Amino acid sequence: MYQKLIYRNDLRSLASQVEEKAKAVFSDIAKVVENNQAKVLAAFREAQVSDYHFASSTGYGHNDRGRDVIEHIYARVFEGEAALVRPHIVSGTHAIALVLFGVLRPGDELLYITGAPYDTLEEVIGIREEGRYGSLAEWGVTYDYVPLKDDRVDFETVAKKIKPSTKLIGIQRSSGYAWRPSYSIKEIEEMIAFIKKIKPELIVFVDNCYGEFTEEREPTAVGADLIVGSLIKNPGGGLAHSGGYIVGKADLVAQAACRLTAPGIGAEQGAMLGMNRHILQGFFLAPHVVGEALKGAVFAALLFEKLGLETLPKWNAKRTDIIQAFRLGTKERLISFCQSIQAASPVDSHVRPEPWAMPGYADPVIMAAGTFVQGASLELSADGPLREPYIGFLQGGLTYEHAKLAILLAVQTMMEKQLL
Ligand SMILES: *Cc1c(COP(=O)(O)O)cnc(C)c1O
């Protein structure tokens, strides 16, 4: 069946060469997976996870023991004092917004030091006109950012932009829809040390989306006060149906919790609606699934490099997230690539994605996600904003084998259409 699907002999032989060459990188990934799996297992044992933790709660969700255990495990594994892990957090953007609105007060300033933040945050912050209802700007919270300098944090400018009103520093670990490297834990450690040296009371939060389990530590282990992410990305392990997490200093997590629910309620309410088993089992699987996704990204990078496309990161670069970007150069290629990934998906393989004005994004975006959990991007997905130079982003893959097949099918289709 493999030969029937990937019928081009030249492409199959190229795939074999890629896998042969990538062996050493795959074995490095296996080591990270092993260590993270050990960390997760240790936390499950310590928390004495049991069948009754999977029971569903209703109403206010008081005494949801499973919820407490989930939050204990997240805090342990991600090395924070406390965690808020809820299916009621609708997305990564929502989780970040909870931190921003939870921590900042009128007159405070948010300073992003890793360039402009992820597209969807523009409306949260109030940079773009259209999303201003309830934005930080409307509440009198100001914002500034430090453009990158040669893809790196411009420390000199960061130091200049820290003012008395600066309260929260934003660091985005993953590149998002930008052609820049993602920042490793070691680099984030340097950023945080720099900030704390200037003004120790500054609060540093890291948008950790797509980064979880790609390295052996998370930013909280190197001084981040808060980290934030989405459960339909890495830590959900492909099983969480929805949700987000916030991990870090207990008082700051509590402030975000008061935003999610209400002051006085905080993290104490919130029926988990039957999600506990999925969230726990997903977190248990996450180190392995992230490893599968990483191997898929490495395979794609080396294959594309052999086909003459520019890739970021390079196939053998040290990775700190699951995203693989490649410069496709034309709109036709980007659309064809995403449509092919969709066609090679286990769900909705028969539908064809088209570019659309997705809420929160400034340019039309094409998104392929034939996923079991809608829009989940730890499952194999491909996307890209329709703007020059037509960069495609590929991420996820519940199994390496699926990622490999889908990437080969997409390349085969482009070859047949003379797009490659
Ligand atoms: C995915 C992502 C987000 C949040 O996106 P949602 O679609 O709202 O979950 C934020 N920052 C980065 C870097 C991301 O990759």
PDB file of N, CA and C and ligand atoms in Angstrom, residues 91-94 96 118 120 172 174-176 207 209-210 230 233 323 361, ligand 1:
ATOM      1  N   SER A  91      -8.583  28.452  24.121  1.00  0.00           N
ATOM      2  CA  SER A  91      -7.465  28.372  23.178  1.00  0.00           C
ATOM      3  C   SER A  91      -6.213  28.928  23.841  1.00  0.00           C
ATOM      4  N   GLY A  92      -5.117  28.855  23.129  1.00  0.00           N
ATOM      5  CA  GLY A  92      -3.876  29.423  23.635  1.00  0.00           C
ATOM      6  C   GLY A  92      -3.994  30.936  23.815  1.00  0.00           C
ATOM      7  N   THR A  93      -4.642  31.581  22.868  1.00  0.00           N
ATOM      8  CA  THR A  93      -4.834  33.028  22.953  1.00  0.00           C
ATOM      9  C   THR A  93      -5.597  33.387  24.226  1.00  0.00           C
ATOM     10  N   HIS A  94      -6.630  32.606  24.528  1.00  0.00           N
ATOM     11  CA  HIS A  94      -7.415  32.847  25.740  1.00  0.00           C
ATOM     12  C   HIS A  94      -6.527  32.698  26.987  1.00  0.00           C
ATOM     13  N   ILE A  96      -3.323  33.147  27.223  1.00  0.00           N
ATOM     14  CA  ILE A  96      -2.432  34.309  27.300  1.00  0.00           C
ATOM     15  C   ILE A  96      -3.213  35.537  27.775  1.00  0.00           C
ATOM     16  N   TYR A 118       2.541  37.029  18.534  1.00  0.00           N
ATOM     17  CA  TYR A 118       1.681  36.198  17.684  1.00  0.00           C
ATOM     18  C   TYR A 118       0.430  36.966  17.230  1.00  0.00           C
ATOM     19  N   THR A 120      -2.736  36.644  16.825  1.00  0.00           N
ATOM     20  CA  THR A 120      -4.023  36.735  17.526  1.00  0.00           C
ATOM     21  C   THR A 120      -3.964  37.659  18.739  1.00  0.00           C
ATOM     22  N   GLN A 172       8.034  35.210  23.515  1.00  0.00           N
ATOM     23  CA  GLN A 172       7.391  34.168  22.713  1.00  0.00           C
ATOM     24  C   GLN A 172       8.451  33.164  22.294  1.00  0.00           C
ATOM     25  N   SER A 174       8.146  30.238  20.541  1.00  0.00           N
ATOM     26  CA  SER A 174       8.044  29.716  19.173  1.00  0.00           C
ATOM     27  C   SER A 174       7.933  30.860  18.176  1.00  0.00           C
ATOM     28  N   SER A 175       8.334  30.594  16.958  1.00  0.00           N
ATOM     29  CA  SER A 175       8.340  31.643  15.934  1.00  0.00           C
ATOM     30  C   SER A 175       6.944  32.107  15.556  1.00  0.00           C
ATOM     31  N   GLY A 176       5.924  31.253  15.724  1.00  0.00           N
ATOM     32  CA  GLY A 176       4.603  31.618  15.233  1.00  0.00           C
ATOM     33  C   GLY A 176       4.675  31.783  13.733  1.00  0.00           C
ATOM     34  N   ASP A 207       5.089  32.776  26.345  1.00  0.00           N
ATOM     35  CA  ASP A 207       4.129  32.083  25.487  1.00  0.00           C
ATOM     36  C   ASP A 207       4.834  30.794  25.060  1.00  0.00           C
ATOM     37  N   CYS A 209       3.533  28.092  23.711  1.00  0.00           N
ATOM     38  CA  CYS A 209       2.809  27.314  22.696  1.00  0.00           C
ATOM     39  C   CYS A 209       3.776  26.589  21.761  1.00  0.00           C
ATOM     40  N   TYR A 210       3.530  25.325  21.554  1.00  0.00           N
ATOM     41  CA  TYR A 210       4.304  24.451  20.656  1.00  0.00           C
ATOM     42  C   TYR A 210       5.656  24.018  21.210  1.00  0.00           C
ATOM     43  N   SER A 230      -1.551  25.806  25.055  1.00  0.00           N
ATOM     44  CA  SER A 230      -2.834  25.255  24.627  1.00  0.00           C
ATOM     45  C   SER A 230      -2.843  23.732  24.740  1.00  0.00           C
ATOM     46  N   LYS A 233      -2.491  21.676  21.546  1.00  0.00           N
ATOM     47  CA  LYS A 233      -1.131  21.560  21.031  1.00  0.00           C
ATOM     48  C   LYS A 233      -0.408  20.520  21.906  1.00  0.00           C
ATOM     49  N   ILE A 323       7.363  23.216  15.191  1.00  0.00           N
ATOM     50  CA  ILE A 323       7.027  23.841  13.911  1.00  0.00           C
ATOM     51  C   ILE A 323       8.152  23.716  12.901  1.00  0.00           C
ATOM     52  N   TYR A 361      -6.594  36.886  12.773  1.00  0.00           N
ATOM     53  CA  TYR A 361      -5.430  36.970  11.892  1.00  0.00           C
ATOM     54  C   TYR A 361      -5.615  38.095  10.861  1.00  0.00           C
TER      55      TYR A 361
HETATM   56  C1  LIG B   1      -0.884  28.695  18.669  1.00  0.00           C
HETATM   57  C2  LIG B   1      -0.179  29.808  19.272  1.00  0.00           C
HETATM   58  C3  LIG B   1      -0.833  30.725  20.094  1.00  0.00           C
HETATM   59  C4  LIG B   1      -2.281  30.620  20.453  1.00  0.00           C
HETATM   60  O1  LIG B   1      -3.076  30.281  19.398  1.00  0.00           O
HETATM   61  P1  LIG B   1      -4.537  29.680  19.570  1.00  0.00           P
HETATM   62  O2  LIG B   1      -4.902  29.372  18.180  1.00  0.00           O
HETATM   63  O3  LIG B   1      -5.348  30.731  20.182  1.00  0.00           O
HETATM   64  O4  LIG B   1      -4.442  28.482  20.433  1.00  0.00           O
HETATM   65  C5  LIG B   1      -0.092  31.746  20.646  1.00  0.00           C
HETATM   66  N1  LIG B   1       1.222  31.863  20.396  1.00  0.00           N
HETATM   67  C6  LIG B   1       1.875  30.993  19.629  1.00  0.00           C
HETATM   68  C7  LIG B   1       3.345  31.169  19.399  1.00  0.00           C
HETATM   69  C8  LIG B   1       1.211  29.938  19.042  1.00  0.00           C
HETATM   70  O5  LIG B   1       1.868  29.070  18.286  1.00  0.00           O
END
